[in-house]
Amino acid sequence: MYRETGIVNAPPLSTQDDASLLALVKRGDEYAMASLFDRYSKIVYSVALRVLRDPAAAEDVLQEVFMQIWRSPDGFVATRGSLGGWLAVVSRNRSIDALRRKRPAESVEEIALASDYNLADEAERNMMIEKARSIIHQLPMEQRKTLEMAFFDGLTHTEIAEMTGDPLGTVKSRIRSALSALRKAFTA
Amino acid sequence: MNTTGHIERDDLVLFAIQLLSKEETAVAAAHIEHCPECRGELAEVQGDLAVYAHSVDMQSPPAEARERLLKQVAHEKKTVPIDIAPEPEPVLPSRAFGGRRSLTEDDLPQRSFAGKIFPWLGWALAAGLAVTAGNFYLQRTALQGSVAEQKDQIAQLTTDAATAHDVMETMTDRSAMRVTLTMAQTAPVPQARATYMADKGMLIFQANNMEPLQPSKVYELWLIPANGSNPIPAGTFHPDERGYASVMMPPLPKGVQAKAFGVTIENEGGSQTPTMPIIMAGT
């Protein structure tokens, strides 16, 4: 494998960081692509499945997102935070586009995110997931539901306001407050 | 925009999750492009969303998904520039001339510059053509793969379009019947809402605070016709860990006026007739 990639005495692909794998993908290394898939396919698929509630449609989003990496690995650069976080957001946005049956609203290259988590490391990833779940569970019910409806169910704030009977401004501030609470808990 | 000329944090969040209108999105995007402050805030929001996305229940993709991806990846192989090493000097064939030593290049008459270059031009042209042909072949293969993939996407999008259109019509039609189903118990109270369009047979059902079920059991939604005929099964569902569940667009006959909706607990796979008691009902 390493003879083909031209890397001598390199660590196994499964332990290499995302930037190294992306560099190999850029050079056309299919093994590096497989390693990225093994590392992040679960989160990409899980997010798509949660939004679309259809395994076949979620698998299509999974393929689309990873083929985007294969075709344009430059779309993600290290300064944009963690690849895992970026992929999770891209998966959600692509799934919502599929749900609303419209063309991708933005190219994935345009998403930048600030995140200090090393999601390439499985242990750190699992720890972050557990922490996020615990914090979300502690959010007030109405904040949690509103964020869930907006992010995973793809409902617009107007639709949420109609369904819940809450004013538009309340819906917007609940979404913002839920995210702020999440960040505060992580940075505390 | 707020009073300082920047985008409100609330709207920045909506922009990040693509919930602004087309016009609002265009205005926000134009501002963000030239405003480092808002760009920084947006990155922060995207980071928060990334963390939130990771709270989803993890599901492994089917094993075939990996195969499918790697097949597609192989299909769209990349052309990586290769450093071409200089051609080694060709070794002249040694020919013996009766008793003489083999003929070497020194023995040959001096060739002019053009005489030295022209023989190699042919080889260079041939090599160039071979590389170009190879590139064309790879590009053609990649394009074929891309066309096939886009065909699949169009088919999928067409199906999604029809469903999404129906969902939106049912949710926004003013004449649609909207029913809230409740159960009189202590908190948290299971509550559900059904939105039904009888003439089109379209139904959206969303429930909260549903109690978890035994693994072999499932909730089943029933449409109870106004004409007194038998209840019609309208889909089964399992609540998630937070008690949330939904049934979207179950297959229903068109034109059946509903007297009420009800929910029962059935064996996994659902039933054609409701098993008493009806645990939730709404008219």
CSV table of C-alpha atoms in Angstrom, one decimal:
chain,number,residue,atom,x,y,z
A,1,MET,CA,0.0,0.0,0.0
A,2,TYR,CA,2.7,2.5,1.0
A,3,ARG,CA,4.8,1.6,-2.0
A,4,GLU,CA,1.8,2.8,-4.1
A,5,THR,CA,1.3,6.0,-2.2
A,6,GLY,CA,5.0,6.8,-2.2
A,7,ILE,CA,5.2,7.1,1.6
A,8,VAL,CA,8.0,5.2,3.1
A,9,ASN,CA,7.9,4.2,6.8
A,10,ALA,CA,4.6,6.1,7.1
A,11,PRO,CA,2.1,5.2,9.9
A,12,PRO,CA,-0.9,3.0,8.9
A,13,LEU,CA,-3.5,5.1,7.1
A,14,SER,CA,-6.0,4.4,9.9
A,15,THR,CA,-3.9,6.4,12.3
A,16,GLN,CA,-2.9,9.2,10.0
A,17,ASP,CA,-4.5,12.6,10.6
A,18,ASP,CA,-7.2,14.0,8.3
A,19,ALA,CA,-4.8,16.5,6.6
A,20,SER,CA,-2.4,13.7,5.6
A,21,LEU,CA,-5.3,11.5,4.3
A,22,LEU,CA,-6.7,14.4,2.3
A,23,ALA,CA,-3.3,15.1,0.8
A,24,LEU,CA,-3.1,11.4,-0.3
A,25,VAL,CA,-6.7,11.6,-1.7
A,26,LYS,CA,-5.6,14.7,-3.7
A,27,ARG,CA,-2.9,12.5,-5.3
A,28,GLY,CA,-5.5,9.9,-6.1
A,29,ASP,CA,-4.9,7.4,-3.3
A,30,GLU,CA,-8.0,5.2,-3.1
A,31,TYR,CA,-6.8,3.6,0.2
A,32,ALA,CA,-6.7,7.0,1.9
A,33,MET,CA,-10.3,7.5,0.6
A,34,ALA,CA,-11.3,4.2,2.2
A,35,SER,CA,-9.8,5.3,5.5
A,36,LEU,CA,-11.7,8.5,5.5
A,37,PHE,CA,-14.9,6.6,4.7
A,38,ASP,CA,-14.2,4.2,7.6
A,39,ARG,CA,-13.6,7.1,9.9
A,40,TYR,CA,-16.6,9.3,9.1
A,41,SER,CA,-19.2,7.3,7.2
A,42,LYS,CA,-21.1,6.6,10.4
A,43,ILE,CA,-21.7,10.2,11.3
A,44,VAL,CA,-22.5,11.2,7.7
A,45,TYR,CA,-24.9,8.4,7.3
A,46,SER,CA,-26.5,8.8,10.7
A,47,VAL,CA,-27.2,12.5,10.2
A,48,ALA,CA,-28.6,11.9,6.7
A,49,LEU,CA,-30.8,9.0,8.0
A,50,ARG,CA,-32.1,11.2,10.9
A,51,VAL,CA,-33.1,13.9,8.5
A,52,LEU,CA,-34.4,11.8,5.6
A,53,ARG,CA,-35.7,8.8,7.6
A,54,ASP,CA,-35.0,6.7,4.5
A,55,PRO,CA,-32.0,4.4,4.4
A,56,ALA,CA,-31.7,4.4,0.6
A,57,ALA,CA,-31.9,8.2,0.4
A,58,ALA,CA,-29.4,8.5,3.3
A,59,GLU,CA,-27.0,6.2,1.5
A,60,ASP,CA,-27.2,8.4,-1.6
A,61,VAL,CA,-26.3,11.4,0.5
A,62,LEU,CA,-23.4,9.4,2.0
A,63,GLN,CA,-22.1,8.6,-1.5
A,64,GLU,CA,-22.6,12.2,-2.7
A,65,VAL,CA,-20.6,13.7,0.2
A,66,PHE,CA,-17.7,11.3,0.0
A,67,MET,CA,-17.5,11.6,-3.8
A,68,GLN,CA,-17.3,15.3,-3.3
A,69,ILE,CA,-14.2,14.8,-1.1
A,70,TRP,CA,-12.7,12.5,-3.8
A,71,ARG,CA,-13.4,15.0,-6.6
A,72,SER,CA,-12.5,18.2,-4.6
A,73,PRO,CA,-10.3,17.4,-1.6
A,74,ASP,CA,-9.2,21.0,-1.7
A,75,GLY,CA,-12.7,21.9,-0.6
A,76,PHE,CA,-11.7,21.3,3.0
A,77,VAL,CA,-8.6,22.9,4.4
A,78,ALA,CA,-7.2,22.4,7.9
A,79,THR,CA,-8.0,25.9,8.9
A,80,ARG,CA,-11.6,25.2,8.7
A,81,GLY,CA,-11.8,23.0,11.8
A,82,SER,CA,-12.4,19.3,12.0
A,83,LEU,CA,-13.2,17.3,9.0
A,84,GLY,CA,-15.7,15.2,11.0
A,85,GLY,CA,-17.6,18.3,12.0
A,86,TRP,CA,-17.6,19.7,8.5
A,87,LEU,CA,-18.9,16.5,7.1
A,88,ALA,CA,-21.7,16.3,9.7
A,89,VAL,CA,-22.9,19.8,8.7
A,90,VAL,CA,-22.5,19.0,5.0
A,91,SER,CA,-24.5,15.8,5.4
A,92,ARG,CA,-27.3,17.7,7.2
A,93,ASN,CA,-27.4,20.4,4.5
A,94,ARG,CA,-27.3,17.9,1.6
A,95,SER,CA,-30.1,15.9,3.3
A,96,ILE,CA,-32.3,19.0,3.8
A,97,ASP,CA,-31.7,19.9,0.2
A,98,ALA,CA,-32.9,16.4,-0.8
A,99,LEU,CA,-35.8,16.7,1.5
A,100,ARG,CA,-36.8,20.0,0.0
A,101,ARG,CA,-35.8,18.5,-3.4
A,102,LYS,CA,-33.7,21.4,-4.5
A,103,ARG,CA,-30.2,21.9,-5.8
A,104,PRO,CA,-27.5,22.2,-3.2
A,105,ALA,CA,-27.9,25.6,-1.7
A,106,GLU,CA,-24.1,26.1,-1.4
A,107,SER,CA,-21.0,24.3,-2.4
A,108,VAL,CA,-19.4,22.4,0.4
A,109,GLU,CA,-16.3,24.4,-0.1
A,110,GLU,CA,-18.1,27.4,1.4
A,111,ILE,CA,-18.7,26.0,4.8
A,112,ALA,CA,-16.2,27.0,7.4
A,113,LEU,CA,-16.5,26.1,11.0
A,114,ALA,CA,-14.7,26.8,14.1
A,115,SER,CA,-14.2,23.7,16.2
A,116,ASP,CA,-11.3,22.6,18.4
A,117,TYR,CA,-12.3,19.0,18.7
A,118,ASN,CA,-10.1,16.4,17.2
A,119,LEU,CA,-12.8,14.3,15.7
A,120,ALA,CA,-10.2,12.2,13.8
A,121,ASP,CA,-9.4,10.6,17.1
A,122,GLU,CA,-12.1,8.0,17.9
A,123,ALA,CA,-11.8,8.3,21.7
A,124,GLU,CA,-12.1,12.1,21.6
A,125,ARG,CA,-15.0,11.8,19.1
A,126,ASN,CA,-16.9,9.4,21.4
A,127,MET,CA,-16.2,11.6,24.4
A,128,MET,CA,-17.5,14.7,22.5
A,129,ILE,CA,-20.6,12.8,21.3
A,130,GLU,CA,-21.5,11.7,24.9
A,131,LYS,CA,-20.9,15.2,26.2
A,132,ALA,CA,-23.1,16.8,23.5
A,133,ARG,CA,-25.9,14.3,24.2
A,134,SER,CA,-25.8,15.0,27.9
A,135,ILE,CA,-25.9,18.7,27.4
A,136,ILE,CA,-28.7,18.6,24.9
A,137,HIS,CA,-30.7,16.4,27.3
A,138,GLN,CA,-30.4,19.1,29.9
A,139,LEU,CA,-31.7,21.9,27.7
A,140,PRO,CA,-35.2,23.1,28.3
A,141,MET,CA,-37.7,20.9,26.4
A,142,GLU,CA,-38.9,23.8,24.2
A,143,GLN,CA,-35.4,24.7,23.1
A,144,ARG,CA,-34.4,21.1,22.5
A,145,LYS,CA,-37.5,20.5,20.4
A,146,THR,CA,-37.2,23.7,18.4
A,147,LEU,CA,-33.6,23.1,17.5
A,148,GLU,CA,-34.4,19.5,16.6
A,149,MET,CA,-37.3,20.6,14.3
A,150,ALA,CA,-35.1,23.2,12.6
A,151,PHE,CA,-31.9,21.2,12.3
A,152,PHE,CA,-33.0,17.6,11.8
A,153,ASP,CA,-36.6,17.9,10.6
A,154,GLY,CA,-35.8,20.7,8.2
A,155,LEU,CA,-38.8,22.8,9.2
A,156,THR,CA,-38.5,26.5,8.6
A,157,HIS,CA,-38.9,28.9,11.6
A,158,THR,CA,-42.3,29.9,10.1
A,159,GLU,CA,-43.5,26.3,10.0
A,160,ILE,CA,-42.2,25.7,13.5
A,161,ALA,CA,-44.0,28.8,14.7
A,162,GLU,CA,-47.2,27.5,13.1
A,163,MET,CA,-46.9,24.1,14.6
A,164,THR,CA,-46.0,25.2,18.1
A,165,GLY,CA,-48.1,28.3,18.2
A,166,ASP,CA,-45.1,30.3,19.3
A,167,PRO,CA,-44.2,33.8,17.9
A,168,LEU,CA,-41.5,33.8,15.2
A,169,GLY,CA,-39.1,35.7,17.3
A,170,THR,CA,-39.4,33.1,20.1
A,171,VAL,CA,-38.6,30.3,17.7
A,172,LYS,CA,-35.5,32.1,16.4
A,173,SER,CA,-34.2,32.9,19.9
A,174,ARG,CA,-34.8,29.4,21.1
A,175,ILE,CA,-32.6,28.0,18.3
A,176,ARG,CA,-29.9,30.5,19.0
A,177,SER,CA,-30.1,29.9,22.8
A,178,ALA,CA,-29.9,26.2,22.5
A,179,LEU,CA,-26.7,26.5,20.4
A,180,SER,CA,-25.2,29.0,22.8
A,181,ALA,CA,-25.9,26.8,25.7
A,182,LEU,CA,-24.2,24.0,23.9
A,183,ARG,CA,-21.1,26.1,23.3
A,184,LYS,CA,-21.0,27.5,26.8
A,185,ALA,CA,-21.1,24.0,28.2
A,186,PHE,CA,-18.3,22.9,26.0
A,187,THR,CA,-16.1,25.9,26.7
A,188,ALA,CA,-16.8,25.9,30.4
B,1,MET,CA,-29.0,43.6,10.2
B,2,ASN,CA,-28.7,45.0,13.7
B,3,THR,CA,-27.9,48.5,14.6
B,4,THR,CA,-24.2,48.0,14.2
B,5,GLY,CA,-24.6,47.0,10.6
B,6,HIS,CA,-23.9,43.3,11.2
B,7,ILE,CA,-26.2,40.3,10.9
B,8,GLU,CA,-28.2,39.5,14.0
B,9,ARG,CA,-27.0,36.3,15.7
B,10,ASP,CA,-30.5,34.8,15.4
B,11,ASP,CA,-30.4,35.4,11.6
B,12,LEU,CA,-26.8,34.1,11.4
B,13,VAL,CA,-28.0,30.8,12.9
B,14,LEU,CA,-30.9,30.6,10.4
B,15,PHE,CA,-28.5,31.4,7.6
B,16,ALA,CA,-26.2,28.6,8.7
B,17,ILE,CA,-29.1,26.1,8.7
B,18,GLN,CA,-30.5,27.3,5.4
B,19,LEU,CA,-33.7,28.6,6.9
B,20,LEU,CA,-33.6,32.2,5.5
B,21,SER,CA,-35.6,33.0,2.4
B,22,LYS,CA,-33.8,33.2,-0.9
B,23,GLU,CA,-33.7,37.0,-0.7
B,24,GLU,CA,-32.6,37.1,2.9
B,25,THR,CA,-29.9,34.5,2.1
B,26,ALA,CA,-28.6,36.5,-0.8
B,27,VAL,CA,-28.3,39.7,1.4
B,28,ALA,CA,-26.7,37.8,4.3
B,29,ALA,CA,-24.2,36.0,1.9
B,30,ALA,CA,-23.2,39.3,0.3
B,31,HIS,CA,-22.6,40.8,3.8
B,32,ILE,CA,-20.7,37.8,5.2
B,33,GLU,CA,-18.4,37.8,2.2
B,34,HIS,CA,-17.0,41.2,3.1
B,35,CYS,CA,-17.4,41.1,6.9
B,36,PRO,CA,-14.7,39.2,8.8
B,37,GLU,CA,-16.6,39.7,12.0
B,38,CYS,CA,-19.8,38.0,10.8
B,39,ARG,CA,-17.7,35.3,9.0
B,40,GLY,CA,-16.0,34.5,12.4
B,41,GLU,CA,-19.4,34.3,14.1
B,42,LEU,CA,-20.7,32.1,11.3
B,43,ALA,CA,-17.8,29.7,11.7
B,44,GLU,CA,-18.6,29.6,15.4
B,45,VAL,CA,-22.2,28.8,14.7
B,46,GLN,CA,-21.2,26.1,12.2
B,47,GLY,CA,-18.9,24.6,14.9
B,48,ASP,CA,-21.8,24.5,17.3
B,49,LEU,CA,-24.0,22.8,14.7
B,50,ALA,CA,-21.2,20.3,14.0
B,51,VAL,CA,-21.2,19.4,17.7
B,52,TYR,CA,-25.0,19.2,17.7
B,53,ALA,CA,-25.1,17.0,14.6
B,54,HIS,CA,-22.9,14.5,16.5
B,55,SER,CA,-25.6,14.0,19.1
B,56,VAL,CA,-27.6,12.0,16.6
B,57,ASP,CA,-28.2,8.3,17.2
B,58,MET,CA,-25.3,6.5,15.4
B,59,GLN,CA,-26.2,4.1,12.7
B,60,SER,CA,-23.7,2.2,10.6
B,61,PRO,CA,-24.2,2.4,6.9
B,62,PRO,CA,-24.9,-0.8,5.0
B,63,ALA,CA,-21.7,-2.7,4.1
B,64,GLU,CA,-22.5,-2.3,0.4
B,65,ALA,CA,-22.2,1.4,0.7
B,66,ARG,CA,-18.4,1.2,1.2
B,67,GLU,CA,-18.1,-1.1,-1.8
B,68,ARG,CA,-20.3,1.2,-3.9
B,69,LEU,CA,-18.2,4.2,-3.0
B,70,LEU,CA,-14.8,2.5,-3.7
B,71,LYS,CA,-16.2,1.3,-7.0
B,72,GLN,CA,-17.2,4.8,-7.9
B,73,VAL,CA,-13.8,6.1,-6.7
B,74,ALA,CA,-12.0,3.6,-8.9
B,75,HIS,CA,-14.3,4.6,-11.7
B,76,GLU,CA,-13.2,8.2,-11.4
B,77,LYS,CA,-9.5,7.6,-11.1
B,78,LYS,CA,-7.5,10.7,-11.0
B,79,THR,CA,-4.8,11.7,-13.4
B,80,VAL,CA,-1.8,12.6,-11.3
B,81,PRO,CA,1.1,14.4,-13.0
B,82,ILE,CA,4.1,12.2,-13.3
B,83,ASP,CA,7.6,13.5,-13.4
B,84,ILE,CA,9.1,12.2,-16.6
B,85,ALA,CA,12.8,11.2,-16.3
B,86,PRO,CA,15.1,12.2,-19.2
B,87,GLU,CA,15.4,9.4,-21.8
B,88,PRO,CA,18.7,7.6,-21.5
B,89,GLU,CA,21.1,7.9,-24.4
B,90,PRO,CA,20.4,5.1,-26.8
B,91,VAL,CA,23.1,2.5,-27.1
B,92,LEU,CA,24.2,2.2,-30.6
B,93,PRO,CA,24.1,-1.4,-31.9
B,94,SER,CA,27.6,-2.8,-32.2
B,95,ARG,CA,28.3,-4.0,-35.7
B,96,ALA,CA,31.5,-5.9,-36.5
B,97,PHE,CA,33.4,-5.1,-39.6
B,98,GLY,CA,35.7,-7.9,-40.5
B,99,GLY,CA,38.5,-7.8,-37.9
B,100,ARG,CA,37.8,-4.2,-36.9
B,101,ARG,CA,36.6,-3.2,-33.5
B,102,SER,CA,32.9,-2.5,-33.2
B,103,LEU,CA,31.7,0.7,-34.7
B,104,THR,CA,31.2,3.4,-32.0
B,105,GLU,CA,29.5,6.8,-32.3
B,106,ASP,CA,33.0,8.4,-32.6
B,107,ASP,CA,33.5,6.5,-35.8
B,108,LEU,CA,30.4,7.9,-37.4
B,109,PRO,CA,30.5,11.1,-39.3
B,110,GLN,CA,29.5,14.2,-37.3
B,111,ARG,CA,25.8,14.9,-37.8
B,112,SER,CA,24.3,18.3,-38.0
B,113,PHE,CA,22.1,19.7,-35.2
B,114,ALA,CA,19.0,19.1,-37.2
B,115,GLY,CA,20.2,15.6,-38.0
B,116,LYS,CA,20.5,14.9,-34.2
B,117,ILE,CA,17.2,16.4,-33.3
B,118,PHE,CA,14.8,15.2,-36.0
B,119,PRO,CA,15.0,11.5,-35.2
B,120,TRP,CA,14.0,12.2,-31.6
B,121,LEU,CA,11.1,14.5,-32.6
B,122,GLY,CA,9.2,11.6,-33.9
B,123,TRP,CA,9.6,9.7,-30.6
B,124,ALA,CA,8.7,12.8,-28.6
B,125,LEU,CA,5.6,13.3,-30.7
B,126,ALA,CA,4.5,9.7,-30.3
B,127,ALA,CA,5.0,9.9,-26.5
B,128,GLY,CA,3.1,13.1,-26.4
B,129,LEU,CA,0.2,11.6,-28.4
B,130,ALA,CA,0.2,8.5,-26.1
B,131,VAL,CA,0.0,10.7,-23.0
B,132,THR,CA,-2.8,12.8,-24.5
B,133,ALA,CA,-4.7,9.7,-25.6
B,134,GLY,CA,-4.4,8.3,-22.1
B,135,ASN,CA,-5.7,11.5,-20.6
B,136,PHE,CA,-8.7,11.6,-23.0
B,137,TYR,CA,-9.5,8.0,-22.1
B,138,LEU,CA,-9.5,8.8,-18.3
B,139,GLN,CA,-11.6,11.9,-18.9
B,140,ARG,CA,-14.1,10.0,-20.9
B,141,THR,CA,-14.3,7.3,-18.2
B,142,ALA,CA,-14.8,9.9,-15.5
B,143,LEU,CA,-17.5,11.7,-17.6
B,144,GLN,CA,-19.3,8.4,-18.2
B,145,GLY,CA,-19.3,7.8,-14.4
B,146,SER,CA,-20.5,11.3,-13.7
B,147,VAL,CA,-23.4,11.0,-16.2
B,148,ALA,CA,-24.5,7.6,-14.7
B,149,GLU,CA,-24.4,9.1,-11.2
B,150,GLN,CA,-26.4,12.2,-12.3
B,151,LYS,CA,-29.1,10.0,-13.9
B,152,ASP,CA,-29.5,8.2,-10.6
B,153,GLN,CA,-29.7,11.5,-8.8
B,154,ILE,CA,-32.3,12.8,-11.1
B,155,ALA,CA,-34.5,9.7,-10.6
B,156,GLN,CA,-34.1,10.1,-6.8
B,157,LEU,CA,-34.8,13.8,-6.9
B,158,THR,CA,-38.0,13.3,-8.9
B,159,THR,CA,-39.3,10.8,-6.3
B,160,ASP,CA,-38.3,13.2,-3.5
B,161,ALA,CA,-40.0,16.1,-5.3
B,162,ALA,CA,-43.3,14.4,-5.4
B,163,THR,CA,-43.2,13.4,-1.7
B,164,ALA,CA,-42.0,16.8,-0.6
B,165,HIS,CA,-44.7,18.5,-2.6
B,166,ASP,CA,-47.4,16.4,-1.0
B,167,VAL,CA,-45.9,17.0,2.5
B,168,MET,CA,-45.9,20.8,2.0
B,169,GLU,CA,-49.4,20.8,0.5
B,170,THR,CA,-50.8,18.8,3.4
B,171,MET,CA,-49.0,21.0,6.0
B,172,THR,CA,-50.0,24.3,4.5
B,173,ASP,CA,-53.5,23.7,3.1
B,174,ARG,CA,-56.0,25.8,5.1
B,175,SER,CA,-58.8,23.3,4.5
B,176,ALA,CA,-56.7,20.5,5.9
B,177,MET,CA,-58.2,18.9,9.1
B,178,ARG,CA,-55.9,19.3,12.1
B,179,VAL,CA,-56.5,17.1,15.0
B,180,THR,CA,-54.6,16.9,18.4
B,181,LEU,CA,-54.7,13.6,20.1
B,182,THR,CA,-54.1,13.6,23.9
B,183,MET,CA,-54.1,11.2,26.8
B,184,ALA,CA,-55.3,12.3,30.3
B,185,GLN,CA,-52.4,11.3,32.5
B,186,THR,CA,-49.7,12.8,34.6
B,187,ALA,CA,-46.8,14.6,33.0
B,188,PRO,CA,-45.1,14.0,30.7
B,189,VAL,CA,-48.3,13.7,28.7
B,190,PRO,CA,-48.1,11.8,25.4
B,191,GLN,CA,-49.5,14.2,22.8
B,192,ALA,CA,-49.9,13.9,19.1
B,193,ARG,CA,-51.1,15.9,16.2
B,194,ALA,CA,-52.6,14.6,13.0
B,195,THR,CA,-53.0,16.7,9.8
B,196,TYR,CA,-55.2,15.1,7.3
B,197,MET,CA,-56.6,15.9,3.8
B,198,ALA,CA,-59.4,13.5,3.1
B,199,ASP,CA,-59.9,14.3,-0.6
B,200,LYS,CA,-56.2,13.5,-1.3
B,201,GLY,CA,-55.7,10.8,1.3
B,202,MET,CA,-52.7,12.7,2.8
B,203,LEU,CA,-51.8,12.4,6.5
B,204,ILE,CA,-49.0,13.7,8.6
B,205,PHE,CA,-48.9,12.6,12.2
B,206,GLN,CA,-46.4,13.7,14.9
B,207,ALA,CA,-46.3,12.6,18.5
B,208,ASN,CA,-44.4,13.7,21.6
B,209,ASN,CA,-43.7,12.1,25.0
B,210,MET,CA,-44.6,8.6,23.8
B,211,GLU,CA,-43.7,5.9,26.2
B,212,PRO,CA,-41.2,3.3,25.0
B,213,LEU,CA,-42.5,-0.1,23.9
B,214,GLN,CA,-41.3,-3.6,24.4
B,215,PRO,CA,-39.1,-4.7,21.4
B,216,SER,CA,-41.9,-6.8,19.9
B,217,LYS,CA,-44.5,-4.1,20.0
B,218,VAL,CA,-45.2,-1.1,17.9
B,219,TYR,CA,-47.7,1.8,17.9
B,220,GLU,CA,-50.2,1.8,15.2
B,221,LEU,CA,-52.2,4.8,13.9
B,222,TRP,CA,-55.8,4.3,12.8
B,223,LEU,CA,-58.1,6.5,10.7
B,224,ILE,CA,-61.7,6.0,11.9
B,225,PRO,CA,-64.0,6.7,9.0
B,226,ALA,CA,-67.0,9.0,9.5
B,227,ASN,CA,-69.3,6.6,7.6
B,228,GLY,CA,-68.9,4.0,10.3
B,229,SER,CA,-66.9,1.5,8.3
B,230,ASN,CA,-63.9,-0.4,9.8
B,231,PRO,CA,-60.9,1.6,11.1
B,232,ILE,CA,-58.2,2.0,8.4
B,233,PRO,CA,-54.5,1.3,9.5
B,234,ALA,CA,-52.5,4.5,8.9
B,235,GLY,CA,-49.0,3.4,9.7
B,236,THR,CA,-46.9,2.0,12.5
B,237,PHE,CA,-44.2,3.9,14.4
B,238,HIS,CA,-41.6,3.6,17.2
B,239,PRO,CA,-40.9,6.6,19.3
B,240,ASP,CA,-37.2,7.6,19.5
B,241,GLU,CA,-35.4,7.8,22.9
B,242,ARG,CA,-37.0,11.2,23.6
B,243,GLY,CA,-40.5,9.9,22.9
B,244,TYR,CA,-40.8,11.7,19.5
B,245,ALA,CA,-42.4,9.9,16.6
B,246,SER,CA,-44.0,10.7,13.3
B,247,VAL,CA,-45.9,9.0,10.4
B,248,MET,CA,-45.6,10.9,7.1
B,249,MET,CA,-47.9,10.2,4.2
B,250,PRO,CA,-49.0,6.6,4.9
B,251,PRO,CA,-50.8,5.0,1.9
B,252,LEU,CA,-54.5,5.8,2.5
B,253,PRO,CA,-57.5,5.7,0.2
B,254,LYS,CA,-58.6,9.1,-1.1
B,255,GLY,CA,-61.9,10.7,-0.2
B,256,VAL,CA,-62.4,8.9,3.2
B,257,GLN,CA,-63.8,11.5,5.7
B,258,ALA,CA,-62.4,10.9,9.2
B,259,LYS,CA,-64.5,10.8,12.3
B,260,ALA,CA,-61.4,10.4,14.5
B,261,PHE,CA,-57.9,9.1,14.7
B,262,GLY,CA,-56.6,6.6,17.2
B,263,VAL,CA,-53.5,4.9,18.3
B,264,THR,CA,-53.2,1.3,19.6
B,265,ILE,CA,-50.3,-0.9,20.5
B,266,GLU,CA,-49.8,-3.9,18.2
B,267,ASN,CA,-47.3,-6.6,17.6
B,268,GLU,CA,-44.3,-5.8,15.5
B,269,GLY,CA,-45.4,-5.5,11.8
B,270,GLY,CA,-48.8,-3.9,12.7
B,271,SER,CA,-52.3,-5.2,12.4
B,272,GLN,CA,-55.2,-4.9,10.0
B,273,THR,CA,-57.7,-4.5,12.9
B,274,PRO,CA,-57.1,-2.5,16.1
B,275,THR,CA,-56.3,-4.3,19.3
B,276,MET,CA,-58.1,-2.7,22.2
B,277,PRO,CA,-57.6,-0.5,24.1
B,278,ILE,CA,-57.2,2.6,21.9
B,279,ILE,CA,-54.6,4.4,24.0
B,280,MET,CA,-54.8,7.7,22.2
B,281,ALA,CA,-57.7,9.2,20.3
B,282,GLY,CA,-58.7,12.5,18.8
B,283,THR,CA,-61.6,13.8,16.8
